[in-house]
Coordinates of C-alpha atoms in Angstrom, one line a residue:
M1 CA -106.7 78.3 -20.6
S2 CA -108.5 75.1 -20.4
A3 CA -110.5 75.1 -16.5
I4 CA -109.7 71.4 -16.1
S5 CA -106.4 70.3 -17.9
V6 CA -106.0 66.8 -19.1
G7 CA -104.3 65.1 -15.8
Q8 CA -107.6 66.4 -14.2
A9 CA -109.9 64.9 -16.8
V10 CA -108.2 61.4 -16.4
V11 CA -108.7 61.3 -12.3
L12 CA -112.7 62.9 -13.1
G13 CA -112.7 60.7 -15.3
V14 CA -111.8 57.7 -13.2
V15 CA -114.3 59.0 -10.8
E16 CA -117.3 59.5 -13.1
G17 CA -116.8 55.6 -14.5
V18 CA -115.9 54.3 -10.5
T19 CA -119.5 56.2 -9.1
E20 CA -121.6 56.5 -11.9
F21 CA -123.8 52.9 -12.0
L22 CA -122.5 52.5 -7.9
P23 CA -125.3 54.1 -5.8
V24 CA -123.0 56.5 -4.6
S25 CA -123.9 59.4 -6.3
S26 CA -121.6 59.7 -9.3
T27 CA -122.6 63.8 -9.3
G28 CA -121.7 64.0 -5.7
H29 CA -117.8 62.6 -5.8
L30 CA -117.8 64.7 -9.3
K31 CA -117.5 68.1 -6.8
I32 CA -116.1 66.4 -4.2
A33 CA -112.8 66.0 -6.3
E34 CA -113.6 68.8 -8.3
G35 CA -113.5 70.7 -4.6
L36 CA -110.5 68.8 -3.4
M37 CA -108.8 69.9 -7.0
D38 CA -109.4 73.9 -6.5
I39 CA -111.8 73.6 -9.9
P40 CA -114.8 76.1 -9.4
V41 CA -117.5 73.3 -8.7
D42 CA -120.5 75.8 -10.4
D43 CA -118.3 76.8 -13.0
K44 CA -120.6 76.7 -16.5
S45 CA -117.7 74.7 -17.9
V46 CA -117.4 72.3 -15.5
V47 CA -120.8 71.4 -15.1
G48 CA -120.9 70.7 -18.6
F49 CA -117.7 68.9 -18.5
S50 CA -119.3 67.2 -15.9
A51 CA -122.4 66.1 -17.9
V52 CA -120.0 65.1 -21.1
I53 CA -118.2 62.9 -19.6
Q54 CA -121.1 61.2 -18.6
V55 CA -121.5 59.6 -22.2
G56 CA -118.7 57.6 -21.4
A57 CA -120.0 56.1 -18.9
I58 CA -123.4 55.4 -21.1
A59 CA -121.1 54.3 -23.7
A60 CA -120.3 51.5 -21.4
V61 CA -123.9 50.9 -20.6
L62 CA -124.6 50.2 -24.3
V63 CA -121.4 47.8 -25.5
Y64 CA -122.3 45.8 -21.7
F65 CA -125.7 45.3 -22.8
F66 CA -125.7 45.7 -26.9
K67 CA -127.3 42.0 -27.1
D68 CA -130.1 43.2 -24.4
I69 CA -130.2 46.7 -25.7
K70 CA -130.5 45.6 -29.8
R71 CA -133.2 42.9 -28.6
I72 CA -135.1 45.9 -27.1
V73 CA -134.4 48.8 -30.0
S74 CA -135.3 45.4 -32.6
A75 CA -138.7 45.4 -31.4
W76 CA -139.6 48.6 -30.9
F77 CA -139.0 48.5 -35.1
R78 CA -140.9 46.0 -35.4
G79 CA -143.6 46.9 -33.5
L80 CA -144.4 49.9 -35.3
T81 CA -145.1 47.7 -38.4
H82 CA -146.9 45.2 -37.2
R83 CA -149.2 44.9 -34.9
E84 CA -148.5 41.3 -33.3
E85 CA -145.4 42.8 -31.6
R86 CA -147.2 44.8 -29.7
Y87 CA -147.9 42.2 -27.2
H88 CA -144.0 42.0 -27.0
H89 CA -142.4 42.6 -23.8
D90 CA -139.6 44.1 -25.4
Y91 CA -141.7 46.3 -27.4
K92 CA -143.7 47.9 -24.6
F93 CA -140.7 47.7 -22.9
A94 CA -139.0 50.7 -25.2
W95 CA -142.3 53.0 -25.2
W96 CA -141.8 53.1 -20.8
V97 CA -138.5 54.1 -21.9
I98 CA -139.2 56.7 -23.5
A99 CA -142.0 57.9 -21.3
A100 CA -140.0 57.7 -18.0
T101 CA -137.5 59.7 -19.7
V102 CA -140.5 62.3 -20.1
P103 CA -140.4 63.4 -15.9
I104 CA -136.7 64.0 -15.5
V105 CA -136.4 66.3 -19.2
L106 CA -139.2 68.6 -18.2
V107 CA -138.1 69.3 -14.6
G108 CA -134.2 69.4 -15.7
L109 CA -135.5 72.2 -18.7
A110 CA -137.2 74.5 -16.3
A111 CA -135.0 74.0 -13.1
K112 CA -131.4 74.5 -15.0
P113 CA -130.6 77.6 -13.6
L114 CA -131.0 76.0 -9.8
I115 CA -129.2 73.0 -10.3
D116 CA -126.5 75.4 -12.0
G117 CA -126.3 77.7 -9.2
P118 CA -127.5 76.9 -5.3
L119 CA -128.0 73.6 -5.6
A120 CA -124.5 72.9 -7.2
S121 CA -123.4 73.4 -3.1
L122 CA -120.9 70.5 -1.8
W123 CA -123.1 71.7 1.6
V124 CA -126.7 69.7 -1.0
V125 CA -124.2 67.1 -1.5
A126 CA -122.6 66.2 1.7
G127 CA -126.7 66.4 3.0
S128 CA -128.1 64.6 0.0
L129 CA -125.7 61.7 0.4
I130 CA -126.9 61.1 4.0
V131 CA -130.4 61.5 3.8
G132 CA -129.7 58.8 0.5
S133 CA -128.8 56.5 2.5
G134 CA -131.6 56.3 4.8
V135 CA -133.7 55.5 1.8
M136 CA -131.8 53.4 0.3
W137 CA -131.2 51.2 3.4
C138 CA -135.1 51.5 4.3
A139 CA -136.3 50.7 0.2
D140 CA -134.1 48.2 0.4
Q141 CA -135.6 46.3 4.0
M142 CA -138.9 47.1 2.8
G143 CA -138.5 45.3 -0.3
R144 CA -139.6 42.1 -0.8
H145 CA -137.1 41.2 -3.7
K146 CA -140.0 38.6 -5.5
R147 CA -140.6 40.1 -8.8
G148 CA -137.9 39.7 -12.0
E149 CA -137.4 41.9 -14.5
D150 CA -140.2 40.2 -17.4
D151 CA -142.0 41.0 -14.8
T152 CA -142.0 45.0 -14.5
S153 CA -144.5 47.3 -15.7
F154 CA -145.1 50.3 -17.6
K155 CA -145.8 51.8 -13.7
D156 CA -142.9 50.7 -12.4
A157 CA -141.1 52.1 -15.1
M158 CA -142.6 56.0 -14.4
W159 CA -142.2 55.3 -11.1
V160 CA -138.6 54.9 -11.2
G161 CA -137.9 57.6 -14.1
C162 CA -139.9 59.8 -11.6
S163 CA -137.3 59.4 -8.8
Q164 CA -133.9 60.1 -11.3
I165 CA -135.9 64.1 -10.4
L166 CA -134.2 64.0 -7.0
A167 CA -130.7 63.8 -7.5
L168 CA -131.2 65.8 -10.9
L169 CA -132.6 68.5 -7.6
F170 CA -130.2 67.3 -4.9
P171 CA -127.0 66.0 -6.2
G172 CA -124.9 63.8 -3.8
F173 CA -128.9 62.2 -3.6
S174 CA -127.6 59.7 -6.5
R175 CA -129.1 58.5 -9.7
S176 CA -128.2 55.0 -9.1
G177 CA -129.1 55.6 -5.4
A178 CA -133.5 56.5 -6.2
T179 CA -133.9 54.5 -9.0
M180 CA -133.0 51.2 -7.8
S181 CA -134.5 52.5 -4.1
T182 CA -137.6 53.1 -6.2
A183 CA -137.3 49.7 -8.1
L184 CA -136.6 47.6 -4.2
V185 CA -140.0 49.7 -3.0
L186 CA -141.5 48.1 -5.4
D187 CA -140.7 44.9 -4.6
L188 CA -139.0 44.0 -7.8
D189 CA -134.8 41.7 -6.8
R190 CA -131.3 43.7 -6.8
V191 CA -130.7 42.7 -10.2
A192 CA -133.7 43.9 -12.0
A193 CA -133.4 47.1 -10.1
T194 CA -130.4 47.6 -11.0
R195 CA -130.4 46.4 -15.0
L196 CA -133.9 49.1 -15.0
S197 CA -131.6 52.0 -13.6
F198 CA -129.2 51.0 -16.2
F199 CA -132.0 51.3 -19.0
L200 CA -133.5 54.1 -17.2
G201 CA -130.4 56.5 -17.0
I202 CA -128.8 56.2 -20.8
P203 CA -131.4 58.3 -22.5
A204 CA -131.3 60.3 -19.7
L205 CA -128.0 61.0 -19.2
T206 CA -126.7 61.0 -23.6
G207 CA -129.3 63.5 -23.6
A208 CA -127.9 66.0 -20.9
G209 CA -124.3 64.6 -21.8
I210 CA -125.0 66.1 -26.2
Y211 CA -127.0 69.1 -24.1
E212 CA -124.2 70.6 -22.0
L213 CA -121.7 69.8 -24.5
K214 CA -122.0 73.2 -26.2
D215 CA -121.5 74.6 -22.7
A216 CA -118.4 72.5 -21.9
L217 CA -116.5 73.7 -25.0
G218 CA -117.8 77.0 -25.0
A219 CA -117.0 78.0 -21.5
G220 CA -113.3 77.0 -21.5
V221 CA -113.0 73.5 -21.0
G222 CA -110.7 72.6 -24.3
A223 CA -111.6 69.5 -26.1
A224 CA -109.1 67.8 -25.3
P225 CA -109.5 67.0 -21.7
L226 CA -113.1 66.3 -22.5
A227 CA -111.9 63.7 -24.3
V228 CA -109.9 62.3 -22.3
G229 CA -112.4 62.6 -19.3
T230 CA -114.9 60.4 -21.3
V231 CA -113.4 57.9 -22.6
V232 CA -111.5 57.4 -19.1
S233 CA -115.1 57.2 -17.8
F234 CA -115.7 55.1 -20.7
V235 CA -113.2 51.8 -19.3
V236 CA -113.8 52.4 -16.0
A237 CA -117.6 52.9 -15.8
Y238 CA -118.0 49.1 -17.9
A239 CA -115.5 46.8 -15.1
S240 CA -117.8 49.2 -12.6
I241 CA -121.4 47.9 -14.3
A242 CA -119.2 43.7 -14.5
W243 CA -118.6 44.6 -10.8
L244 CA -122.1 45.3 -10.3
L245 CA -124.2 43.1 -11.4
K246 CA -122.3 40.9 -9.9
F247 CA -122.3 41.9 -6.0
V248 CA -125.7 42.6 -5.9
A249 CA -126.8 38.6 -7.1
K250 CA -125.2 38.2 -3.7
H251 CA -124.9 40.8 -1.4
S252 CA -127.3 44.1 0.3
F253 CA -127.0 47.6 -0.2
N254 CA -126.1 48.2 2.7
A255 CA -122.6 48.5 2.1
F256 CA -123.2 51.5 -0.3
V257 CA -125.5 53.1 3.2
I258 CA -122.1 52.5 4.8
Y259 CA -119.8 55.0 2.3
R260 CA -122.4 57.2 1.6
V261 CA -123.4 58.0 5.5
I262 CA -119.2 58.4 5.7
I263 CA -118.7 60.4 2.5
G264 CA -121.3 62.4 3.7
V265 CA -120.2 63.5 7.3
G266 CA -116.4 63.2 6.4
L267 CA -116.8 66.2 3.7
L268 CA -119.8 68.1 6.4
G269 CA -116.4 67.9 7.9
L270 CA -114.0 69.7 5.4
L271 CA -116.8 72.3 4.8
A272 CA -117.4 73.3 8.4
S273 CA -113.7 73.2 8.6
G274 CA -113.1 75.7 5.3
V275 CA -110.8 72.3 4.0
L276 CA -113.2 72.9 0.9
N277 CA -115.5 75.9 -0.3
A278 CA -119.0 75.1 -1.0

């Protein structure tokens, strides 16, 4: 029997799609949802399932930003054979994304036993949600929001790319939250910070989903729940991306900060009372 039913896959797909790109921690919300549905959060196949359905959310990014991605990839290929193209920002940006992905790949492979084991605890998720909220609030206050997407540099990409490690090691911190906060500290405006977070997430999350596919299928999750969860994640994530870009253009991140604190404190209460098993 599959470790996750089709019905549960629909729920988890919705949770993944809504939260993957919002700075509220998709991993944290998935683990909370799994705990409420009595799905073992540290089960190898469940961890794999969570990584695989992220590919649906990434596919939503690819579709939503297709024109931008096509422009960047085309510039990269042209630059490989034409020296004059190598001075183009899009060519450089493509290399920056590749370079900024290397740290999280290395840490992910080296720390996988910890990530899939002790660090998968809901206690870690709760603490990371709260601590990450403080980091996000400080970053939004500190940032001068004066630099746009065309002003990004290799240093920006590397700092933002490395910040993804925080979310990898501390589920609940939020990959989007960590990357957006770092970009804000570097004085990027909120829209530029959000778009940079999207682009840097494409290779990291796609790679994680492909890497975990064998564990999800081979360790107890059926093909049907995987397919359903991934499709639902794609549809919901597309709508979430469109909403987020409109929201950050006119609002601060305070609403996300407050929400994260409420969820983190509530989760601590559920764990302390025994309603949820860590």
